[in-house]
Coordinates of C-alpha atoms and ligand atoms in Angstrom, one line a residue:
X244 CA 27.9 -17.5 -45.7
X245 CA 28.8 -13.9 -45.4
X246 CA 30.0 -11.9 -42.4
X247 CA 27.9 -11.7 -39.4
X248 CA 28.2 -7.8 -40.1
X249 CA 26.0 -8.7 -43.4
X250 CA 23.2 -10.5 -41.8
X251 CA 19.8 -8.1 -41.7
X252 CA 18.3 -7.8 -38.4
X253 CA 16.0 -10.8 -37.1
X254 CA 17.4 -12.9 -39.6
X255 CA 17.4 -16.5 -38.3
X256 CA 20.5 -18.3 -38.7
X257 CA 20.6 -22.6 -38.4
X258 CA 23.5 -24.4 -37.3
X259 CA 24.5 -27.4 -38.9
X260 CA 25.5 -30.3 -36.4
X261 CA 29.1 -32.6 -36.4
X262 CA 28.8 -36.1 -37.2
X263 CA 32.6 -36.4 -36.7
X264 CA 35.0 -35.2 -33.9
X265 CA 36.4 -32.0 -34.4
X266 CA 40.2 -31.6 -35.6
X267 CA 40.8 -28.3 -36.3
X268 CA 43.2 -25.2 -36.1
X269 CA 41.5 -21.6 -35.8
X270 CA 42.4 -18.4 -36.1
X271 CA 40.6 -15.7 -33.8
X272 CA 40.7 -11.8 -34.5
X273 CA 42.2 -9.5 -32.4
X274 CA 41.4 -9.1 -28.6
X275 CA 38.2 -6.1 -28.2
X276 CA 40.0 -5.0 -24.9
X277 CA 43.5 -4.5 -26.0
X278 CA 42.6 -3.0 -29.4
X279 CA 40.5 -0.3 -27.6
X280 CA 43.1 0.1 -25.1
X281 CA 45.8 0.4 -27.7
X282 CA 44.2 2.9 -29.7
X283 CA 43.6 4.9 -26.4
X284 CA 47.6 4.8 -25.8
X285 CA 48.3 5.5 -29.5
X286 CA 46.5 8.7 -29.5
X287 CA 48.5 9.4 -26.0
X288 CA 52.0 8.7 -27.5
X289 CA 53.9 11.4 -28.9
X290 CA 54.2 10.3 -32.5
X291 CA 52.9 7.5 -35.1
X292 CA 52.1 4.2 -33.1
X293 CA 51.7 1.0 -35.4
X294 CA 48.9 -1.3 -34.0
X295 CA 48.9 -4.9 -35.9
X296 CA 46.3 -7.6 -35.5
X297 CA 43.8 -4.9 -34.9
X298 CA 40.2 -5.9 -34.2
X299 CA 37.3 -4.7 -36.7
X300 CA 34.1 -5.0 -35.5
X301 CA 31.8 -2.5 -33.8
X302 CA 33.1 -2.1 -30.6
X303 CA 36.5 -1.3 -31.9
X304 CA 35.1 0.8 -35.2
X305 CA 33.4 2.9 -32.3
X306 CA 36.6 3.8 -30.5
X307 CA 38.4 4.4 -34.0
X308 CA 35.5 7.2 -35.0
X309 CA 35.1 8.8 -31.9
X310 CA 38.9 9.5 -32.0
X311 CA 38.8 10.3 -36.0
X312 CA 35.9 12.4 -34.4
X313 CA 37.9 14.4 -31.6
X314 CA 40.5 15.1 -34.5
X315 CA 43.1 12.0 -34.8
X316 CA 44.6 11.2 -37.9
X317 CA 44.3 7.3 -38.1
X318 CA 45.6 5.3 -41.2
X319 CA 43.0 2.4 -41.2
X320 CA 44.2 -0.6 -43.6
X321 CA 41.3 -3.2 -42.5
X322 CA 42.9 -5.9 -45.0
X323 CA 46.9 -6.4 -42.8
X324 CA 44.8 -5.4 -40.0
X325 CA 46.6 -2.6 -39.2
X326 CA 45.8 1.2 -37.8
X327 CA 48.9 3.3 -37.3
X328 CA 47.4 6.3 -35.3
X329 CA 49.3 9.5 -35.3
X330 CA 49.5 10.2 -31.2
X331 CA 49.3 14.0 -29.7
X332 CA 51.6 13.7 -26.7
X333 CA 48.3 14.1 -24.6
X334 CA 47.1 17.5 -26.3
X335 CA 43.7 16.4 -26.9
X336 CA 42.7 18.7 -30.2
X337 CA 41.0 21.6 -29.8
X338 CA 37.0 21.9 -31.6
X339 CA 34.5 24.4 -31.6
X340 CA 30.9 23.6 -30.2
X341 CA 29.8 20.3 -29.1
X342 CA 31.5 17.4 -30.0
X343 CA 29.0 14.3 -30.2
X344 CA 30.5 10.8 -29.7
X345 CA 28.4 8.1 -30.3
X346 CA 30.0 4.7 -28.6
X347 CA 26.9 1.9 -29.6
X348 CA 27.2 -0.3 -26.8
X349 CA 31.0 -0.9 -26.4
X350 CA 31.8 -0.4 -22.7
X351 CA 35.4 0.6 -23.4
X352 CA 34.7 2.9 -25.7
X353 CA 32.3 4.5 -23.3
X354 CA 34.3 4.4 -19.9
X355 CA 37.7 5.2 -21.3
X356 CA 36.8 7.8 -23.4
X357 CA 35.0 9.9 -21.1
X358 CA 38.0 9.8 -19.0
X359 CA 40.2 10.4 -22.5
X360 CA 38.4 13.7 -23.5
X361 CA 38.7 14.5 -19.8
X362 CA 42.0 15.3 -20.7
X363 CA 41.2 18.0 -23.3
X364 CA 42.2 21.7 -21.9
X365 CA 38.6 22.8 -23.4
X366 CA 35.6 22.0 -25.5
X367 CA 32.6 20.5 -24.5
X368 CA 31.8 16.6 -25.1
X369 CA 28.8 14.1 -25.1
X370 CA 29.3 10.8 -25.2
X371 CA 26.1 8.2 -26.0
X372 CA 25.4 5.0 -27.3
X373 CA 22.3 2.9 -28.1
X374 CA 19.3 2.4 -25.4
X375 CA 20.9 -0.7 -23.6
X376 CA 24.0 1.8 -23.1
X377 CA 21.6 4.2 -21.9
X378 CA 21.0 1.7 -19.0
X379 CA 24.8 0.5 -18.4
X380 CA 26.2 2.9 -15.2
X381 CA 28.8 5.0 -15.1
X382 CA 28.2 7.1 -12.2
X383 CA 30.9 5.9 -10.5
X384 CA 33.0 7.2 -13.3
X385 CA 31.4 10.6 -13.1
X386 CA 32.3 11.1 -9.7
X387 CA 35.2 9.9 -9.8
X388 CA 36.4 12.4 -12.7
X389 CA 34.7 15.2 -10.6
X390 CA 37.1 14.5 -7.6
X391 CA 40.0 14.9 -10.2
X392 CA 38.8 18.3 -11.4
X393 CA 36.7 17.6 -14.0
X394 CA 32.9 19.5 -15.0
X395 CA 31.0 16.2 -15.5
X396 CA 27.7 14.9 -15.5
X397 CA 25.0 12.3 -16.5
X398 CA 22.9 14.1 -18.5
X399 CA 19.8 12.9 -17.6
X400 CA 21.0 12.5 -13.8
X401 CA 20.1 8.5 -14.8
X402 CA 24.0 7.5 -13.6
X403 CA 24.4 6.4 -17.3
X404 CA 25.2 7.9 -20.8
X405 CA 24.5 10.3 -22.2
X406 CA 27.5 12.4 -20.4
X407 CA 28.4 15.2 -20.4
X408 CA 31.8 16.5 -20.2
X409 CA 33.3 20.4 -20.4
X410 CA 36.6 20.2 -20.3
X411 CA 38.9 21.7 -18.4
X412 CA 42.0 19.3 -18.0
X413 CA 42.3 16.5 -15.5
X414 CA 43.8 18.1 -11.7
X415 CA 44.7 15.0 -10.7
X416 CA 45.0 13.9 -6.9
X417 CA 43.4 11.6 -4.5
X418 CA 40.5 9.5 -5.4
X419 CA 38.0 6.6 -4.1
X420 CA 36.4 4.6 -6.8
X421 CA 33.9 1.3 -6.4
X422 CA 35.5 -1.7 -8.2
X423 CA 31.7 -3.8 -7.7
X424 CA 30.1 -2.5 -11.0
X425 CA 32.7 -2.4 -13.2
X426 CA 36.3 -2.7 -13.6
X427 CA 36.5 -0.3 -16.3
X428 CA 35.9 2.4 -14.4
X429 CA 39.1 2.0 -12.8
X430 CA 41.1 1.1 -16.2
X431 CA 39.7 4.6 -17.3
X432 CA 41.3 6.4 -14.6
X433 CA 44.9 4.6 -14.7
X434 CA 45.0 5.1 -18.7
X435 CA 44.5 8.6 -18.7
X436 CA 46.3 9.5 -15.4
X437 CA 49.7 9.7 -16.7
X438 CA 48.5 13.1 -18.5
X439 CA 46.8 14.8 -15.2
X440 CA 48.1 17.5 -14.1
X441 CA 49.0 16.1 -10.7
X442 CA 49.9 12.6 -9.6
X443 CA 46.9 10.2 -9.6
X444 CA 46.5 8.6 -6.4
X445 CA 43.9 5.8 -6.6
X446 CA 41.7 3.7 -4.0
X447 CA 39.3 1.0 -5.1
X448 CA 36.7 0.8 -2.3
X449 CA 35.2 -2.6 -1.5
X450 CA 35.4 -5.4 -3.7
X451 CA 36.8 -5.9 -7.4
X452 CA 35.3 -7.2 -9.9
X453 CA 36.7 -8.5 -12.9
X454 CA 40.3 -7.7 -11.6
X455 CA 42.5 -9.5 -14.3
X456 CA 41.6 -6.5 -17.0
X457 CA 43.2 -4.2 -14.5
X458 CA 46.2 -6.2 -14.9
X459 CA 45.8 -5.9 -18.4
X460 CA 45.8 -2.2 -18.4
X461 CA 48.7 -2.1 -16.1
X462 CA 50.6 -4.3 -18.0
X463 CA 50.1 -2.1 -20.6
X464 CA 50.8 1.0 -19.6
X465 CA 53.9 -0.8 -19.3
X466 CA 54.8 -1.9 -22.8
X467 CA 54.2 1.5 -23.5
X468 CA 56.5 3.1 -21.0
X469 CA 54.0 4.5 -18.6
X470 CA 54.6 2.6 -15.0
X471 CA 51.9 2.2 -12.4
X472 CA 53.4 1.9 -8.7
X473 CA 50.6 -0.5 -6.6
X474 CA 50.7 1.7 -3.4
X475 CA 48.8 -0.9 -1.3
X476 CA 46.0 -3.8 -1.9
X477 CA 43.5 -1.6 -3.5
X478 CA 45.5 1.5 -4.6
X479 CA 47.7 2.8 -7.1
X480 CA 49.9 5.9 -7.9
X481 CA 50.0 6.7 -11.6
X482 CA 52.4 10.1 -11.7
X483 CA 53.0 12.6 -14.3
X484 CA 54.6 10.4 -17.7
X485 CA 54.9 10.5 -21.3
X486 CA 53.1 6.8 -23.5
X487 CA 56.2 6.0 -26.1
X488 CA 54.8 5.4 -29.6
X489 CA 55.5 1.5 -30.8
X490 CA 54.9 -1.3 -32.7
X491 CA 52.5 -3.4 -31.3
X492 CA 50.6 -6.6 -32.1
X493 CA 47.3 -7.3 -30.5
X494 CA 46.9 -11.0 -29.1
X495 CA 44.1 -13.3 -29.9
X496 CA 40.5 -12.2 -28.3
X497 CA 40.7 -15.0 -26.0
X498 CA 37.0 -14.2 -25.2
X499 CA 35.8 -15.3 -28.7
X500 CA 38.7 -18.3 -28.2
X501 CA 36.4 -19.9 -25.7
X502 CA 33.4 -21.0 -27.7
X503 CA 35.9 -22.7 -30.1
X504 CA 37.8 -24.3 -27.4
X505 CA 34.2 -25.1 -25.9
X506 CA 33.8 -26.6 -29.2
X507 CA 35.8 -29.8 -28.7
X508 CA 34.4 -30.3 -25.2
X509 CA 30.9 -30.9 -26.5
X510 CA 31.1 -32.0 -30.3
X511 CA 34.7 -34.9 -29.2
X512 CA 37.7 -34.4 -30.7
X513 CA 40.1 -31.3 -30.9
X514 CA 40.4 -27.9 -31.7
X515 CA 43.9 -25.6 -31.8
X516 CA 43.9 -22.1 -31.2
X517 CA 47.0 -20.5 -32.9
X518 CA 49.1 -16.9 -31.4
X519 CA 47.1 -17.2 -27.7
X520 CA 49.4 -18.4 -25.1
X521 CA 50.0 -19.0 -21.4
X522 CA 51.4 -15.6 -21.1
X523 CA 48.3 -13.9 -22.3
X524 CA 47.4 -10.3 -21.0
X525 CA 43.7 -11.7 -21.0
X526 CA 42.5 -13.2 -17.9
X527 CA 40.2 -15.1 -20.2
X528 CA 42.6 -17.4 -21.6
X529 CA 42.5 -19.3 -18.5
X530 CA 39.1 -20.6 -19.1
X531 CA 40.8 -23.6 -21.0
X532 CA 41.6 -24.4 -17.0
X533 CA 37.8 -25.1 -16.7
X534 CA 37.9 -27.6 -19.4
X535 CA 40.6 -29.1 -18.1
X536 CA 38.8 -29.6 -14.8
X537 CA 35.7 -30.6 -16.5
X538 CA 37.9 -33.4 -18.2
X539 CA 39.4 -32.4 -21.3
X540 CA 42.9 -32.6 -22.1
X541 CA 44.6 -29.1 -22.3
X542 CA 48.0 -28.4 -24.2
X543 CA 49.5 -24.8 -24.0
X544 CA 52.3 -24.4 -26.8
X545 CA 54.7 -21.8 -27.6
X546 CA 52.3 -20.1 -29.9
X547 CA 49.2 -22.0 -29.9
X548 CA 46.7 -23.8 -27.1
X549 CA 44.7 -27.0 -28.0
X550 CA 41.7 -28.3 -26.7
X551 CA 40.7 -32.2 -26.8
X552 CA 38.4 -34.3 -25.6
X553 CA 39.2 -38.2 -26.0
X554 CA 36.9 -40.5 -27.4
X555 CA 35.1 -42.0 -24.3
X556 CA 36.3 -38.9 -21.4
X557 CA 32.9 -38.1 -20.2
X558 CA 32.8 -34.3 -18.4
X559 CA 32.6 -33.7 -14.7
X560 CA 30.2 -30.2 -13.4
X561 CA 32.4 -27.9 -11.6
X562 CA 31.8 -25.1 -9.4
X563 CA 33.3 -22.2 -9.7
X564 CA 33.9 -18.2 -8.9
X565 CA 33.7 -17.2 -12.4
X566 CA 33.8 -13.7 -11.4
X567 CA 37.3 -13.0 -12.8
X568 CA 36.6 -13.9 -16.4
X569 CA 32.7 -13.3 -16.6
X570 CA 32.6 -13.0 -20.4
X571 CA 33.0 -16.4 -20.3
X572 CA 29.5 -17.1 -18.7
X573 CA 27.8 -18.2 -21.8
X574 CA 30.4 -20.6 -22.8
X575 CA 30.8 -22.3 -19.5
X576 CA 27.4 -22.5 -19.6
X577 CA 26.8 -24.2 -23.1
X578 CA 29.4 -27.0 -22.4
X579 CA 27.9 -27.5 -18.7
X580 CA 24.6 -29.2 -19.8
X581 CA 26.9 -31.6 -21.3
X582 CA 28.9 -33.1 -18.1
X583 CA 27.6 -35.6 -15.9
X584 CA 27.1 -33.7 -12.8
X585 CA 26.1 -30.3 -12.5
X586 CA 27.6 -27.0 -13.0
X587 CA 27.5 -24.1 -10.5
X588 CA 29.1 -20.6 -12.2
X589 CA 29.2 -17.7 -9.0
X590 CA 29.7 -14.6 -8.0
X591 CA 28.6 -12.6 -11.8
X592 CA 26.0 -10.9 -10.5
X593 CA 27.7 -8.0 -12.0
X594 CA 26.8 -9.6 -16.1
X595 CA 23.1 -8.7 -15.5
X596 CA 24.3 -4.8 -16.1
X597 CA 26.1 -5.7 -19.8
X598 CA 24.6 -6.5 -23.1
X599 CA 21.6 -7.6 -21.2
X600 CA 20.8 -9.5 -18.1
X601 CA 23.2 -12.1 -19.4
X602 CA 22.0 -14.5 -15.9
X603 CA 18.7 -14.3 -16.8
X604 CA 19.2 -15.0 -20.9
X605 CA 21.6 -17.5 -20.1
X606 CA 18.4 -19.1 -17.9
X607 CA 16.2 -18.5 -20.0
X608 CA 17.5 -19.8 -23.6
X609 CA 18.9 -23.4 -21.4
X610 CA 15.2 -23.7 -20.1
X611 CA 14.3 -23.7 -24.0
X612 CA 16.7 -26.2 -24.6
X613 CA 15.2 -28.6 -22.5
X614 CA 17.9 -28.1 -19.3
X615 CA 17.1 -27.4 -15.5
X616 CA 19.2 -24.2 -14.4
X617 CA 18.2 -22.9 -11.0
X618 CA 18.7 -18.9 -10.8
X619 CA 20.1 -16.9 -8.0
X620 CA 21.2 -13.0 -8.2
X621 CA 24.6 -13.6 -8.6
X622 CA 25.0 -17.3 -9.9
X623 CA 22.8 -20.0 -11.5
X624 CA 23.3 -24.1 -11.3
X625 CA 22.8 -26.3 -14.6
X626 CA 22.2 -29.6 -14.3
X627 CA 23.2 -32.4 -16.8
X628 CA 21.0 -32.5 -19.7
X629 CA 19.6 -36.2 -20.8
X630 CA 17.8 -34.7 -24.1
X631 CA 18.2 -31.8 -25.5
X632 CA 15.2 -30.2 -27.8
X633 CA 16.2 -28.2 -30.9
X634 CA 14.6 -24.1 -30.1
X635 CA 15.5 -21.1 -31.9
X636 CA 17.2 -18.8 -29.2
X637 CA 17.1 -15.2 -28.9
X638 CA 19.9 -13.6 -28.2
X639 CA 18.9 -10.5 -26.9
X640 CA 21.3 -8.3 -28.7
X641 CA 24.4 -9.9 -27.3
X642 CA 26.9 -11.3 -29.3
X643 CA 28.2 -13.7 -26.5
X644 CA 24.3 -15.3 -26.1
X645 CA 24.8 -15.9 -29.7
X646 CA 28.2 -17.2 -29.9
X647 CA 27.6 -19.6 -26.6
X648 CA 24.5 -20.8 -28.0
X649 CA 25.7 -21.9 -31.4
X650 CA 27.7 -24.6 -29.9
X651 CA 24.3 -26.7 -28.8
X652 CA 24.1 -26.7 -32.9
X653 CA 27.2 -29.0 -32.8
X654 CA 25.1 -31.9 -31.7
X655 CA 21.5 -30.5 -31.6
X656 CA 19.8 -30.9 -34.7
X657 CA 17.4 -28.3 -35.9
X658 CA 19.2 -25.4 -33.7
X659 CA 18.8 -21.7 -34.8
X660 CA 20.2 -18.9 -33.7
X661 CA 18.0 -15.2 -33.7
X662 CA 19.8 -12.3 -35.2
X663 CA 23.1 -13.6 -35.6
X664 CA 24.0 -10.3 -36.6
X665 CA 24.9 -9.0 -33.2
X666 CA 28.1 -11.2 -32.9
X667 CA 29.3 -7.9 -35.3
X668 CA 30.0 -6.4 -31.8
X669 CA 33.3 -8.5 -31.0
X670 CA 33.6 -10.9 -34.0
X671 CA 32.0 -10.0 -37.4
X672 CA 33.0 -13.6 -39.3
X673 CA 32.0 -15.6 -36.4
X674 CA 29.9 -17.8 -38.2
X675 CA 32.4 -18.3 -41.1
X676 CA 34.9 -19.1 -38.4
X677 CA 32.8 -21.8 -36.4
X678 CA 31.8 -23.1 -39.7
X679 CA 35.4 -23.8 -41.4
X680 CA 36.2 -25.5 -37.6
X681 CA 33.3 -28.0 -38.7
X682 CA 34.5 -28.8 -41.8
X683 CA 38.1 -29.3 -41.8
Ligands
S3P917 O1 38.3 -3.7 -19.5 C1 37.8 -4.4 -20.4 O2 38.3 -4.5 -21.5 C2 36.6 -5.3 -20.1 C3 36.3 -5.5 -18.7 C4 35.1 -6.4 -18.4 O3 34.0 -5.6 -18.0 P1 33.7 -5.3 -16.4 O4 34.9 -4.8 -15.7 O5 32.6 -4.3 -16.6 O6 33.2 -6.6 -15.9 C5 34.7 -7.3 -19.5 O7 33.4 -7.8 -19.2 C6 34.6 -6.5 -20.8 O8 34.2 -7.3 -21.9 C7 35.9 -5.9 -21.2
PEP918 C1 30.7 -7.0 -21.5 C2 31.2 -6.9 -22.8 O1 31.5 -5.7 -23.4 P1 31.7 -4.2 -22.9 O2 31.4 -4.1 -21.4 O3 33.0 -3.8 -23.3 O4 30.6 -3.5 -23.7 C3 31.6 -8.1 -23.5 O5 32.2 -8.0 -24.6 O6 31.2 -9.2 -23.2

């Protein structure tokens, strides 16, 4: 089986079930968040950063073009893994004309770098991506920039990309920003504060979302030398610093961890994850805490954690606020059917704005399977399944509906999966992954 980067479009992909529990050790690429992060820092630093365990895959091939694009000098060895970027001390290289920036649909690369080229002194920017990132907001963003000093808009006045950006250096100052859409918003504004001209003083107003990937920026900024002072609840102070260049590996994507440590949960036996550990910048690593709840036996090492499910542990539903680690929606949700009471995720209304309307394809593709889900705006409740039937899901052009899904192929025979392709947006050899878990 090739990478998922070689499927064609539409192609339909079938998943061949377990007969045996699963006892297996798996390595997962590089995290999508810190890579993109990292390579924002890198061009930042003063000097030649050296990123290891980088992620290739769409989202993170994006982020390295657009900055290739802009004028940084990356040295891209895809087989150790490995970009060294050569960093500009925050002198965003000068161009002529319009510089186009074409992001796909990764969400970092379009949030962060609009605040990134914010920095430039001049030059005019416009940053797009495919249709679905044509409806993914980032007006919040916008205004947000425009209270720091910067000539920004949505082009089409929609609130979304494209945008729009003449460049005229960030002022810096005081400034509100909405943490309910998007946290990334917000980990835009503290990454490239450091290089305003001014000290960044930052309120989130009302609620927010998805908060553990602001400690993940923050923490960082940190390893890089840049400090964040939290000024109150919902507000930070980023003043005037210098990013030092380093060596830095990139942990596990603990995101694509989960559907292997799902794996276990559903298929009986047990599955190690190597390099992702309790002390993981990724709030997502704690989702092996909802297996553990449902029933499963969970084992954190130095440099590994291990999923198991005992022969004979049958899974309890949980309810929980699953607003901190929402990328994990879809996983939750493909073990869930497989407990013995039912499951109730809340408080993700904000996942109907990513890839796609990931409540309602997450609804939809169990209602194929045979399983009751009720729906609500922000939440959905799946009850235990007695019989599955075999479907062919769509996936809607998310790689986590196609990820998630495979996992009812563990048991389900006759399972396929619709353009398997798209998991190229976070984890190209998916499929060769899941399929060396089932065979060892
Ligand atoms: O900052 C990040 O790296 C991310 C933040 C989250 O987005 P939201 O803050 O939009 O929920 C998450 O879903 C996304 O995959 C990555
Ligand atoms: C929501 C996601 O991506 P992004 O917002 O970075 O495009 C994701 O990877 O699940």
């Amino acid at each position: 089986m090739g990478s998922g980067k070689a499927y064609m479009d539409n192609q339909i992909l079938k998943i061949e079930p377990v007969h045996k529990p699963l006892n297996a050790t798996v390595e997962i690429p590089g995290s999508k968040s810190i890579t993109n992060r990292a390579l924002l820092i890198a061009a930042l630093a003063e000097g030649r950063s050296v990123l290891r365990n980088v992620l290739f895959s769409d989202d993170s091939h994006y982020f390295m073009r657009c900055l290739q694009t802009i004028g940084y000098q990356l040295e891209i060895d895809e087989t150790s893994r490995t970009v060294a970027v050569t960093g500009t001390g925050g002198q965003i290289p000068k161009h002529e004309g319009l510089l186009e920036l074409f992001v796909g649909n990764a969400g970092t690369a379009a949030r962060f770098l609009t605040a990134f080229v914010s920095l430039a002194e001049q030059g005019s920017f416009r940053i797009d991506g495919i249709p679905r990132m044509r409806q993914r907001p980032i007006q919040d963003l916008i205004d947000a920039l425009q209270t720091l000093g910067v000539r920004i808009e949505s082009e089409q006045q929609t609130g979304c990309p494209p945008v729009r950006i003449e460049a005229k250096g960030l002022q810096g100052g005081r400034v509100s920003i909405p943490g309910n859409k998007s946290s990334q918003y917000l980990s835009a504004i503290l990454l490239t504060a450091p290089y305003a001209k001014n000290p960044v003083d930052i309120e989130v107003s009302g609620e927010l979302l998805s908060a553990p990937y602001i400690d993940m920026t923050k923490r960082m900024m940190e390893q890089f030398g840049v400090h964040v002072e939290r000024t109150g609840n919902a507000s930070y102070r980023v003043s005037n610093q210098m990013y030092q260049r380093r060596e830095y590996i990139i942990e596990p994507d603990a995101s694509g961890a989960s559907y292997f440590l799902a794996a276990p949960a559903i298929a009986g036996g047990k599955v190690k994850i190597t390099n992702l550990t309790q002390n993981s910048l990724q709030g997502d690593a704690k989702f092996a805490g909802l297996l553990e709840q449902m029933g499963c036996t969970v084992r954190w090492g130095a440099d590994f954690i291990e999923v198991e499910k005992k022969d004979g542990q049958v899974l309890t539903g949980i309810d929980v606020d699953l607003n901190e680690m929402s990328d994990t929606t879809m996983t939750l949700a493909a073990v869930a059917p497989f407990a013995s009471s039912p499951t109730t995720i809340r408080n993700i209304g904000h996942i109907r704005i990513k890839e796609t309307d990931r409540i309602h394809a997450v609804v939809t593709e169990l209602r194929k399977l045979g399983v009751t889900v009720e729906e609500w705006e922000d939440g959905m409740r799946i009850e235990p399944a007695k019989q599955l039937t075999p479907a062919a899901i769509d996936t809607y052009d998310d790689h986590r509906m196609a990820m998630a899904f495979s996992l009812f192929g563990l048991t389900i025979e006759g399972l396929e999966i619709k353009d398997p392709g798209c998991v190229s947006k976070t984890f190209p050899n998916f499929f060769d992954v899941f399929a060396d878990m089932c065979k060892q």
